[in-house]
Structures are given as C-alpha cells and as structure tokens.
CSV table of C-alpha atoms and ligand atoms in Angstrom, one decimal:
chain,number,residue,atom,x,y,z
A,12,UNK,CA,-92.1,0.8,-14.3
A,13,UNK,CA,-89.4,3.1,-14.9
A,14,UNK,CA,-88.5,4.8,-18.1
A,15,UNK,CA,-84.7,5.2,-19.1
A,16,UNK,CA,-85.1,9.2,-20.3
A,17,UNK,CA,-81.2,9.1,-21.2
A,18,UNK,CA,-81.7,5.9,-24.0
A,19,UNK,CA,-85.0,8.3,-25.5
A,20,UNK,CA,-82.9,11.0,-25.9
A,21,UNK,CA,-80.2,9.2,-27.9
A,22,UNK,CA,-83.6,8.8,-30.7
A,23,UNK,CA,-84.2,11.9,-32.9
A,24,UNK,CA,-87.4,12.3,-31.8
A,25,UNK,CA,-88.6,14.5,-29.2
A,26,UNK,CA,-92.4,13.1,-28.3
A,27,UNK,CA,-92.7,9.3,-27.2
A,28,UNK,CA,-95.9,7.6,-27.0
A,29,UNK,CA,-96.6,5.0,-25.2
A,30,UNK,CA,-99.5,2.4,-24.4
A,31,UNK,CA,-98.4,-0.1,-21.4
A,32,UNK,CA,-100.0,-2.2,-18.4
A,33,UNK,CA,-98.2,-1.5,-14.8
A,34,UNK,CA,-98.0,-4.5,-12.7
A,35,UNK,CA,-96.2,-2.6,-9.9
A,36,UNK,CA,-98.5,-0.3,-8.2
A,37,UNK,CA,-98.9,-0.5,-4.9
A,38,UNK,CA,-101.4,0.9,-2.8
A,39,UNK,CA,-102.3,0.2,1.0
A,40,UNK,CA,-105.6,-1.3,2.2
A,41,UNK,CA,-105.9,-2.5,-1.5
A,42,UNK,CA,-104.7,-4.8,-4.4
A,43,UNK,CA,-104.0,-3.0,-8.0
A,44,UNK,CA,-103.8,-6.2,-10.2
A,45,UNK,CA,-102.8,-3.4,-13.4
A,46,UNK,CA,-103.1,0.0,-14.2
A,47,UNK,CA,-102.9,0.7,-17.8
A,48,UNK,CA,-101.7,3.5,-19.2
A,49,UNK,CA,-101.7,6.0,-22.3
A,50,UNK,CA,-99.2,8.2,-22.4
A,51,UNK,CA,-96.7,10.4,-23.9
A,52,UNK,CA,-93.1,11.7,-22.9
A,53,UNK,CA,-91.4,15.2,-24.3
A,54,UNK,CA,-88.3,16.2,-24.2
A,55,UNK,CA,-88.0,19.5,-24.0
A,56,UNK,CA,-84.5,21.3,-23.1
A,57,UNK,CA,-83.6,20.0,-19.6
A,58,UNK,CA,-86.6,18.7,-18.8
A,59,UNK,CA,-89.3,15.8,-18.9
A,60,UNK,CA,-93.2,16.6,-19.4
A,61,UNK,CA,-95.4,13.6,-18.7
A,62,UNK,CA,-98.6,13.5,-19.9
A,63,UNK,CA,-101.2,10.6,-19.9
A,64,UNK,CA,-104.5,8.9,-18.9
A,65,UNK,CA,-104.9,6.0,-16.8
A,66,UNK,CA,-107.3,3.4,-16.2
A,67,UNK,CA,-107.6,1.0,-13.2
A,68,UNK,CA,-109.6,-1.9,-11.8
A,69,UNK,CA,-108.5,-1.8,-7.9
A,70,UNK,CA,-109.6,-4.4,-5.1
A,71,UNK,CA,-110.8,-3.2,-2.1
A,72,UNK,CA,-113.9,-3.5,0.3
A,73,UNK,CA,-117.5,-1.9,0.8
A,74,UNK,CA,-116.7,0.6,4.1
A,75,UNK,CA,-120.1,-0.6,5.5
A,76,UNK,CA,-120.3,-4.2,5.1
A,77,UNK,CA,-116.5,-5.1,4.5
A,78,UNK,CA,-117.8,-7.1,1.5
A,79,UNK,CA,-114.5,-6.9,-1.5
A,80,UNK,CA,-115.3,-5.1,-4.5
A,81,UNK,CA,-113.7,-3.4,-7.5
A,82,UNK,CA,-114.0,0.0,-8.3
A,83,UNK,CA,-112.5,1.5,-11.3
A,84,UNK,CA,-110.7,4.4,-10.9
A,85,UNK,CA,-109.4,6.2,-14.2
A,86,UNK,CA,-107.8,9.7,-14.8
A,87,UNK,CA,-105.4,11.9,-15.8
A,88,UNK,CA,-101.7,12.0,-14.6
A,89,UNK,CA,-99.3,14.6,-15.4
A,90,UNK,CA,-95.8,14.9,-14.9
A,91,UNK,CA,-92.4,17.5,-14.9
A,92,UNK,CA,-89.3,16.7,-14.2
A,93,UNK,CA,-86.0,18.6,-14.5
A,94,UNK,CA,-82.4,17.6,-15.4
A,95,UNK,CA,-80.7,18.7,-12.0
A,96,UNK,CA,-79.0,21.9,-13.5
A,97,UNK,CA,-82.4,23.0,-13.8
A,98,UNK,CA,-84.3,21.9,-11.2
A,99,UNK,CA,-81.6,24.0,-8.5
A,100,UNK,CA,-82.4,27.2,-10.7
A,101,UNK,CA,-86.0,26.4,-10.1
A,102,UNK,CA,-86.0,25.8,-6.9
A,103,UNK,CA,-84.1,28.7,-6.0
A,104,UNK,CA,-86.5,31.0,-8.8
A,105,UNK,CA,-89.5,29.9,-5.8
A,106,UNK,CA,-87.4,31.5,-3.1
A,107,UNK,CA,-87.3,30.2,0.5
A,108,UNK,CA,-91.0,30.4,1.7
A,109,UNK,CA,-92.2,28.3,-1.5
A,110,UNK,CA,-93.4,25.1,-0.9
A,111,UNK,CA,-91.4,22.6,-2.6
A,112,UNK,CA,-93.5,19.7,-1.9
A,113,UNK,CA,-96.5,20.3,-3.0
A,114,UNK,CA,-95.4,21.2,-6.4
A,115,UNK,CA,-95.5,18.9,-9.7
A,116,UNK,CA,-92.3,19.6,-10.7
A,117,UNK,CA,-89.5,17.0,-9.7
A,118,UNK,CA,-85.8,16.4,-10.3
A,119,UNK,CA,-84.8,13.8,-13.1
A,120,UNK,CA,-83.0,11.2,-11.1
A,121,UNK,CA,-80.2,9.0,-12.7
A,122,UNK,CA,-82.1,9.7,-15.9
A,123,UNK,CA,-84.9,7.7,-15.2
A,124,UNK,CA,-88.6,8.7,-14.4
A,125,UNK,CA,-90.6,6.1,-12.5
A,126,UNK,CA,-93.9,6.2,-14.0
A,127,UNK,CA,-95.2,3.5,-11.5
A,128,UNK,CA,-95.3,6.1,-8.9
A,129,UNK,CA,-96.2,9.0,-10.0
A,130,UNK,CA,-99.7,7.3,-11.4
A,131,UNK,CA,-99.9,6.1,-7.8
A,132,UNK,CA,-99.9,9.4,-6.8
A,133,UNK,CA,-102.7,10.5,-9.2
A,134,UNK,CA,-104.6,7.1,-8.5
A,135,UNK,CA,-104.9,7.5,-4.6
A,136,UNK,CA,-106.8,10.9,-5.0
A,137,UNK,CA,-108.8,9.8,-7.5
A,138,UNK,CA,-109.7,7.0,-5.5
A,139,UNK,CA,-113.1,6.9,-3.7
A,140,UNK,CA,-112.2,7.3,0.7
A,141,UNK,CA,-115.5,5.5,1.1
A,142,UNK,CA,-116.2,2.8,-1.4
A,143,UNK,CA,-119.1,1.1,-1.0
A,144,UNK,CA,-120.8,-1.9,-2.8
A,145,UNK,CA,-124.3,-0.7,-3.8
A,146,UNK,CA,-125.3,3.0,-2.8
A,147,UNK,CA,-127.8,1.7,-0.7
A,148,UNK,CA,-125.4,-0.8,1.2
A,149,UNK,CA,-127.0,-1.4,4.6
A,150,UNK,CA,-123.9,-2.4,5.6
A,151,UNK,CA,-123.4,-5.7,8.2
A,152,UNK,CA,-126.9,-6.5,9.7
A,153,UNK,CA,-125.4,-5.8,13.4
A,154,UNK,CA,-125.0,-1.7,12.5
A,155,UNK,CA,-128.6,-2.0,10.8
A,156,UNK,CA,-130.1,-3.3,14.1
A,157,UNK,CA,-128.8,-0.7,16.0
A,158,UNK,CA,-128.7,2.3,13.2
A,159,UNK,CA,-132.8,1.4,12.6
A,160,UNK,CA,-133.8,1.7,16.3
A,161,UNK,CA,-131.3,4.6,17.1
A,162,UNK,CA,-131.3,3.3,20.6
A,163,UNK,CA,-128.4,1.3,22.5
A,164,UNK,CA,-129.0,-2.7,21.8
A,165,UNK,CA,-128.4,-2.8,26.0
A,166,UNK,CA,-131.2,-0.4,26.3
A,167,UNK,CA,-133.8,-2.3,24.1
A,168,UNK,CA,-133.2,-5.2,25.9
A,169,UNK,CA,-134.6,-3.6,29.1
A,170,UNK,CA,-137.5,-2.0,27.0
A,171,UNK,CA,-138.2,-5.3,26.0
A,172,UNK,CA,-138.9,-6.7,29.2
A,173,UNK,CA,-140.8,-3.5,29.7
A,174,UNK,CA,-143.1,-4.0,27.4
B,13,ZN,ZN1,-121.6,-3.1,1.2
C-alpha cells in the first residue's frame, strides 16, 4: 500500500494517523494473508517520519516436522524519508565511507512512501528463522528414530542381527 505524501501535504495538518489492513505483503517461504497496521505520518520540513506498530498472523511450517502453522509476529516499524533536495545533502553530510544501506533514512520517491514494504522489512526480522509447532516438536518420526539412537539406521540394522 502506498501512501500519496504530496495529496497529505495539500491538508493543514502536519500528523496523520492512520489504522489499515495490508493485503500486499509478501514474504518468501510464507503466506501473509494481512498485516494490520497503526500508524502515524509527520511532515516535517522536507521529510517523512513514519512511525507505527504492526501486527501479523503469517503462514508458514514447523522447521522439524514441516507441519503449517501460524505464528504471529507483531512490532514496531519506523520510517524516514527525505524529499530529494535533502536526502543528496544527507548523503553527502555521511561522507564517502558511510554506509548508505544500512541506514533508515530513504529518499521520498515520486511523493509516495510504500508502507507495504518497509513493514516487510521490519516483519522479516521480527520473524522467528526456526518456527516450530510446539517447543517440544519431535519433528517427523524418521529424524526421531535416528536422533534417539544416535547411531546410523544402516548400522542398527547390522547390530540387530548381532544381537
Ligand atoms: Zn512440528
């Protein structure tokens, strides 16, 4: 979802708030039915602060038995963008060994801020790298066998007949 910056500042106001549901969140290795969001947008004299909360109920499967689960992820997302005048005097205020990449603060592009993605942004860190279903998940029945004996399922064949 993106946000028109050049029709809010045609408004008196100077501080939007805002309460909406993003359909259009996409995220790989999982499904984001909606991410809704609480948030406000300032105006402030060539630039854009973003500041909200989010809250999300994302598909996506248990890393040990591949079963699908939801997991909500929920946080804070924070954003600064800069008409273009000002973003060049930022960027060259950093000087040439800064990292531009890394930082928060983007450029305002056509006048539009795409809220979508910077959320995205905010959701994939929050999200967990290895969701599982139940903390003590066994995981497939396979990876117990062999996990529980700590030896080789080849092996235990031959102890077997050992025995
Ligand atoms: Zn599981």
């Amino acid at each position: 979802m993106k946000k028109n910056i050049d029709q809010l500042k045609k408004k008196r106001e100077t501080k939007f708030e805002f309460t909406e549901a993003l359909e259009d969140v996409l995220i790989e290795g999982a499904i984001v039915p909606k991410v809704d969001v609480d948030y406000s947008i300032e105006l402030v004299e060539g630039e854009v602060i973003i500041r909200g909360e989010y809250t999300a109920f994302i598909k996506t499967s248990c890393v040990r038995c591949l079963e699908e689960l939801e997991v909500k992820v929920s946080g804070e997302f924070f954003g600064d963008y800069k008409e273009s005048k000002e973003y060049k005097e930022y960027i060259e205020s950093l000087g040439k060994e800064a990292q531009v990449l890394d930082d928060m603060v983007e450029e305002l592009v056509d006048g539009e801020v795409d809220i979508s993605s910077l959320v995205r942004d905010y959701i994939i860190l929050d999200m967990p790298q290895f969701p599982v279903c139940e903390p003590e998940c066994d995981g497939l029945e396979e990876l117990t066998k062999y996990r529980d004996s700590g030896i080789d399922s080849r092996w235990q064949k031959l102890l077997d007949l050992k025995n």
